[in-house]
Structure formats: structure tokens, C-alpha cells
Short mmCIF file of C-alpha atoms and ligand atoms in Angstrom, two decimals:
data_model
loop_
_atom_site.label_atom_id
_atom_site.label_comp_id
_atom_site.label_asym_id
_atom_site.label_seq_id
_atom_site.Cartn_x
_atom_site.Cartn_y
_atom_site.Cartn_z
CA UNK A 1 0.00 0.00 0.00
CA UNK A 2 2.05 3.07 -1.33
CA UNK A 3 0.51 5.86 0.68
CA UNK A 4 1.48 4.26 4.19
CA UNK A 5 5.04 2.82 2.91
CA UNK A 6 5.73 6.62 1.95
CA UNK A 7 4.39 7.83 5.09
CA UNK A 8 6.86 4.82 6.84
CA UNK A 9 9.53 6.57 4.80
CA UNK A 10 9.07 9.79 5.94
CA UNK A 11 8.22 9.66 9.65
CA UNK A 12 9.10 5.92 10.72
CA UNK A 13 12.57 5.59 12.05
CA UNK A 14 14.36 2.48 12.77
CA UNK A 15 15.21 2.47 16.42
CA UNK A 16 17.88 -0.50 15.90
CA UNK A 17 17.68 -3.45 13.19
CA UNK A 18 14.86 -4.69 15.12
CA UNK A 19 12.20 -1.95 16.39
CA UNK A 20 10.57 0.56 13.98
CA UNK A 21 9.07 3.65 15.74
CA UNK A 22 5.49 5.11 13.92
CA UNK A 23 3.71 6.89 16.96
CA UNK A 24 3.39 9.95 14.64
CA UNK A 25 0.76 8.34 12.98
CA UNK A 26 -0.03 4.69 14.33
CA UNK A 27 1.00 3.92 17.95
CA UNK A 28 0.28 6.92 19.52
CA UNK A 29 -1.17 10.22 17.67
CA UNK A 30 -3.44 8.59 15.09
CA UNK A 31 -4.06 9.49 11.54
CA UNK A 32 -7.46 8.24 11.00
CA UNK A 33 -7.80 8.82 7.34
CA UNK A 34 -4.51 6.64 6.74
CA UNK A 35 -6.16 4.07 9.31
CA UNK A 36 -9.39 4.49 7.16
CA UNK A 37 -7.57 4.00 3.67
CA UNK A 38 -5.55 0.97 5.70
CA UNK A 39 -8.69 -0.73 6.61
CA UNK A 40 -10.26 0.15 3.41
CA UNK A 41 -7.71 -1.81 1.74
CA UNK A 42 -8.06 -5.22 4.13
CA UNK A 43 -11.69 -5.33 3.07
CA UNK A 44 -10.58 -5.20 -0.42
CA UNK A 45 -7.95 -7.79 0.47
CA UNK A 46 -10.34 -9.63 2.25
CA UNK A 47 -13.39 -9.88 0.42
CA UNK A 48 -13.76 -13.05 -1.08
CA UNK A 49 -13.15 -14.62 2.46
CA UNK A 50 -16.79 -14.37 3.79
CA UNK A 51 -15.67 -12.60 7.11
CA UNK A 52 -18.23 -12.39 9.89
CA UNK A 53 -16.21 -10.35 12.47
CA UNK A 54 -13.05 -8.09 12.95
CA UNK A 55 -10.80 -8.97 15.86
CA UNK A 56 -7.80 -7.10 17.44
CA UNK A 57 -5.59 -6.78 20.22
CA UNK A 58 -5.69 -3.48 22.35
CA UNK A 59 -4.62 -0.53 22.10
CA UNK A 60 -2.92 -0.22 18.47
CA UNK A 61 -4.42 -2.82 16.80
CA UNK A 62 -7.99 -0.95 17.29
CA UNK A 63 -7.88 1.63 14.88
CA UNK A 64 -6.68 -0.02 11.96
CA UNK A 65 -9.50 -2.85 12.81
CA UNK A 66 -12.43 -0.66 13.42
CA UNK A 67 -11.82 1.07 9.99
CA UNK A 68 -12.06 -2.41 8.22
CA UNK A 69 -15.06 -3.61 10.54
CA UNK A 70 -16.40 -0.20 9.22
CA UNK A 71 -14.97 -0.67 5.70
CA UNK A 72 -16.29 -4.13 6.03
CA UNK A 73 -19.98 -3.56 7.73
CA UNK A 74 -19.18 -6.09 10.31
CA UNK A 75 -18.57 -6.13 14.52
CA UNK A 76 -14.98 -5.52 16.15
CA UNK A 77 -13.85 -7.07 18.97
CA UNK A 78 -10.40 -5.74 21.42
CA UNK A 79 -9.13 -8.62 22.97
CA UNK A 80 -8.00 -7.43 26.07
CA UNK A 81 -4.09 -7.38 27.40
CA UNK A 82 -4.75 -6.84 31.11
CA UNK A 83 -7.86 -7.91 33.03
CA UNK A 84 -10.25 -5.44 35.19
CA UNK A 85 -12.01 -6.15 38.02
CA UNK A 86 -15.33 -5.93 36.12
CA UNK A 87 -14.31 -8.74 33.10
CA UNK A 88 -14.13 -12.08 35.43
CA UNK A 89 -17.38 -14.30 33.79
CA UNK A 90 -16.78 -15.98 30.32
CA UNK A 91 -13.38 -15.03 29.61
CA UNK A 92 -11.00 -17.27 28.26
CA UNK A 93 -6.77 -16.44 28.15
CA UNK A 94 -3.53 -17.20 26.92
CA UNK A 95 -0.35 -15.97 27.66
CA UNK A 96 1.29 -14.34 25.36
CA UNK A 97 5.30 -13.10 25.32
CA UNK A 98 5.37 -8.99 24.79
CA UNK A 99 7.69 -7.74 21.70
CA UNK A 100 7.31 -4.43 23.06
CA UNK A 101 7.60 -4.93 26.96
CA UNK A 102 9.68 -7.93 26.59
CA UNK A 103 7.55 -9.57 29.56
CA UNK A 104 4.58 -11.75 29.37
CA UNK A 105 0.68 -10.95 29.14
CA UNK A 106 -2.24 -12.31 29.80
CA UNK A 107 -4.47 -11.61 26.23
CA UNK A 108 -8.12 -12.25 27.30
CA UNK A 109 -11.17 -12.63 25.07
CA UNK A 110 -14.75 -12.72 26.42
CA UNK A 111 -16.45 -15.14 24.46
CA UNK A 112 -19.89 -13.80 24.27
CA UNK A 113 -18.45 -11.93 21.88
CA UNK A 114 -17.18 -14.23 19.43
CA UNK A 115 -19.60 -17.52 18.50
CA UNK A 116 -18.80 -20.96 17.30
CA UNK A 117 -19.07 -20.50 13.32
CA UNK A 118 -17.44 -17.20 13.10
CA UNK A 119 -15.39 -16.05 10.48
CA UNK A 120 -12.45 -13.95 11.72
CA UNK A 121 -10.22 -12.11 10.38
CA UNK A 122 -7.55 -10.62 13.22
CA UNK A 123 -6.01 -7.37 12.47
CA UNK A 124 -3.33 -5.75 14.56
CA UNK A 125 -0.76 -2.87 13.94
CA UNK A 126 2.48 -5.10 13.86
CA UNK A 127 3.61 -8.68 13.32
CA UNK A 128 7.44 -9.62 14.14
CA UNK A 129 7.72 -12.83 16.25
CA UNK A 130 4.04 -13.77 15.60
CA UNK A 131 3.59 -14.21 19.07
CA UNK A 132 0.27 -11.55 19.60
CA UNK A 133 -1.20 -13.33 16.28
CA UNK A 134 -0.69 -17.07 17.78
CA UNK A 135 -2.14 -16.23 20.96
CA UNK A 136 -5.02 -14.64 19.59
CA UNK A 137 -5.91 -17.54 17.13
CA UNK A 138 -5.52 -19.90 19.97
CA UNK A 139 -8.05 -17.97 21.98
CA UNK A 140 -10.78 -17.60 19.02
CA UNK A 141 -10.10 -21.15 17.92
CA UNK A 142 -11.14 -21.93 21.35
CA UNK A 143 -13.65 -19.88 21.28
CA UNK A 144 -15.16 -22.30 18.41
CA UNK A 145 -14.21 -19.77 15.54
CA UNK A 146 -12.04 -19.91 12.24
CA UNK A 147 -9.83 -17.74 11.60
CA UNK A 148 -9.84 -17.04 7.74
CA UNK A 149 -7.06 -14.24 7.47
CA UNK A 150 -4.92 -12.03 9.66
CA UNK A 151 -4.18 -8.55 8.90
CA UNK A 152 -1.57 -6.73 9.91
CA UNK A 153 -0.53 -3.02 8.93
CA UNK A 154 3.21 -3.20 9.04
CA UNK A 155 5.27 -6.52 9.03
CA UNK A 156 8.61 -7.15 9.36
CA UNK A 157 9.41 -10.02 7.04
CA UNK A 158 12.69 -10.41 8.04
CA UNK A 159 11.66 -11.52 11.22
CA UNK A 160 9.31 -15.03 11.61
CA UNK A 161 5.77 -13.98 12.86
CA UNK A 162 4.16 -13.83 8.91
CA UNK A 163 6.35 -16.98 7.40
CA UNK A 164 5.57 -19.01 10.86
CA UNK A 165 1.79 -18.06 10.45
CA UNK A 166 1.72 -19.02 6.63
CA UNK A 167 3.25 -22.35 6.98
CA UNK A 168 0.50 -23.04 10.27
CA UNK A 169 -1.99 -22.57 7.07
CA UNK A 170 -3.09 -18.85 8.09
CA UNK A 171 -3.19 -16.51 5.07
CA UNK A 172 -1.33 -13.28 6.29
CA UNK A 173 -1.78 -9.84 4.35
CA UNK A 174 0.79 -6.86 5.00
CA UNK A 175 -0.06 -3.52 3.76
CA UNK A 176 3.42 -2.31 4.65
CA UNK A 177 6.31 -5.53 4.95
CA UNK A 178 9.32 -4.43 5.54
CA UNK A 179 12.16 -6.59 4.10
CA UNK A 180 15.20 -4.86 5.82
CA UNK A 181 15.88 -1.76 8.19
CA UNK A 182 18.63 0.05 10.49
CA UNK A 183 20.05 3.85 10.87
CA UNK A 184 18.32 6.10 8.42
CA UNK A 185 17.08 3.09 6.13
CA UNK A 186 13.69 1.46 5.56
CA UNK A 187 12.88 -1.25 2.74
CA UNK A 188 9.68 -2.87 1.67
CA UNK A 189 9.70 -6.44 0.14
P1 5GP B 1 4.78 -10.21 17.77
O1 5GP B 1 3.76 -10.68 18.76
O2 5GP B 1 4.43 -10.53 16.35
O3 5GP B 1 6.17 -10.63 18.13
O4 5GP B 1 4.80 -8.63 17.88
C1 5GP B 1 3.68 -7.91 17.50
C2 5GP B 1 3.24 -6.95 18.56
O5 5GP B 1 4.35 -6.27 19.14
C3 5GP B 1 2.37 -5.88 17.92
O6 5GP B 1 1.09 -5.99 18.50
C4 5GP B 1 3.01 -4.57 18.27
O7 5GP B 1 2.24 -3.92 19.23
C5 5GP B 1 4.35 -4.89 18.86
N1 5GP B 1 5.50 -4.64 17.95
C6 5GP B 1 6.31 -5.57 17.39
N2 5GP B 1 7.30 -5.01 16.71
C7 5GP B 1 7.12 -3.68 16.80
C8 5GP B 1 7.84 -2.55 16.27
O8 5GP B 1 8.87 -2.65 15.58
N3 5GP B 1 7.35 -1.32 16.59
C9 5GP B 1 6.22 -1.14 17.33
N4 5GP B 1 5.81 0.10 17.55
N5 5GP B 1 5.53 -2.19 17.86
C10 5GP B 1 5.96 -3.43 17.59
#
């Protein structure tokens, strides 16, 4: 998707070899037309795959997912990463191993909101390890749905999360993969 992988190029910058910073307009302020245009083109991606829900992980996941459940005319879901006092009945979790924190999470779904039958497609705002994307499809897959694609808006091929994911059968779509980065430098595959 050209517009975003310009707007990587010109405000994304490669912390190290590993860790691409994009809060100008993804993880923390929010450009909601890009996010619209981003989830505008996952229901494109996505249309032949008779989706019956929209899925992501909180908190940067949601905005590029509730532009495609928009895009798409269907429900979103935030599966949660830390539990409140108020979410104790129906809830089902998984650990999951933080790219960001470097520490473990508990990801937590309520499953009144996600029925056997479902169609899923799980959209979140980066995939490197693949770790968020596993432990999602293990909760909705216990949760009695499929999962039919995962979406994510920026990938880093050159690390195993998307290749892991296709060869466990998952179809994977990257607006923005990124083959190879470090000091000053960003490339797409
Ligand atoms: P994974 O679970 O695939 O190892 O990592 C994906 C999750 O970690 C995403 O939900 C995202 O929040 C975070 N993440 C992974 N790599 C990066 C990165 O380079 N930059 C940012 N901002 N977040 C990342």
C-alpha cells in the first residue's frame, strides 16, 4: 500500500535493526484517514473470504480494525491485554510473550463476543515474532471460531511472525512488509 510505505519513509525511524518507531501516525497520535484507507484496503484484500467479524488486540491494533469492521460492515472485537475487576465471567486467556515490553501478558477474550461459526479475520498494527497473532488464534479457535485471514498493517518479514503463520496454514496480508531496516534506512519487500 504506497501511501502508508511513503508515510513509513518519511516519519518511521528504525530504532535498531529490530524496532521501527510510527507513533506519529499509528502507535500513539493517530491518523485516521490513513487508518481508514488501511482498513479500506483489508476489506478489499479480504473480500472473497466471507468474514463475519473483525478482531484485534488493544490498544494499536484498534484503529486499523475498526476502519475495516467499518470498511467491512461487520462487529470488532479488542481482545484485552490486562484484566479489570469488572471482566471475570466468560473469559478465556492465553499468555502471550510482549515484543514491546519484553515480559509476558495475559491476552483475554470474552467469548460472548465471538460464537462458534465465526469467520475472523484478526487485524493488529504489527507482526514480528508472531507471538500476539498465535495467541489470539488460539483464543478464538477456542472460542469455536475460524480464523480465515490475519491482517496486519506493518510486518517485518525479516523476522518469523508472517512466514511461521503461513506455513500453520493462516493466510497473512501486510499492507506495509518491511524486508530490511537500520540507521536512516527502511525497505519494503
Ligand atoms: P509479535 O507478537 O508478532 O512478536 O509482535 C507484535 C506486537 O508487538 C504488535 O502488536 C506490536 O504492538 C508490537 N510490535 C512488534 N514489533 C514492533 C515494532 O517494531 N514497533 C512497534 N511500535 N511495535 C511493535
Amino acid at each position: 500500500m504506497e501511501l502508508l510505505k511513503q508515510r513509513i519513509l518519511k516519519e518511521g525511524r528504525a530504532l535498531s535493526e529490530h524496532v521501527l518507531l510510527v507513533d506519529s501516525f499509528l502507535n500513539h497520535q493517530v491518523d485516521v484517514k490513513l487508518m481508514k484507507a488501511c482498513g479500506e484496503e483489508f476489506a478489499h484484500r479480504f473480500a472473497d473470504a466471507g468474514i463475519t467479524r473483525v478482531v484485534t488486540i488493544e490498544s494499536s491494533g484498534i484503529a486499523p480494525a475498526a476502519m475495516t469492521a467499518l470498511a467491512m460492515d461487520l462487529p470488532m472485537v479488542i481482545m484485552k491485554k490486562s484484566v479489570s475487576s469488572i471482566l471475570s465471567d466468560g473469559i478465556i486467556q492465553k499468555e502471550v510473550f510482549s515484543f514491546t515490553k519484553n515480559a509476558p501478558y495475559l491476552l483475554t477474550l470474552k467469548t460472548d463476543f465471538v460464537k462458534p461459526g465465526d469467520r475472523v479475520l484478526l487485524i493488529d498494527d504489527f507482526m514480528a515474532n508472531g507471538e500476539a497473532a498465535f495467541g489470539g488464534i488460539a483464543l478464538l479457535e477456542q472460542a469455536g471460531a475460524e480464523v480465515v485471514g490475519v491482517g496486519t498493517v506493518i510486518a517485518k518479514a525479516f523476522q518469523p511472525g508472517m512466514d511461521k503463520l503461513r506455513a500453520a496454514g493462516y493466510r497473512v496480508e501486510a499492507l506495509a512488509p518491511v524486508s530490511r531496516m537500520g540507521e536512516g534506512f527502511i525497505e519494503f519487500q
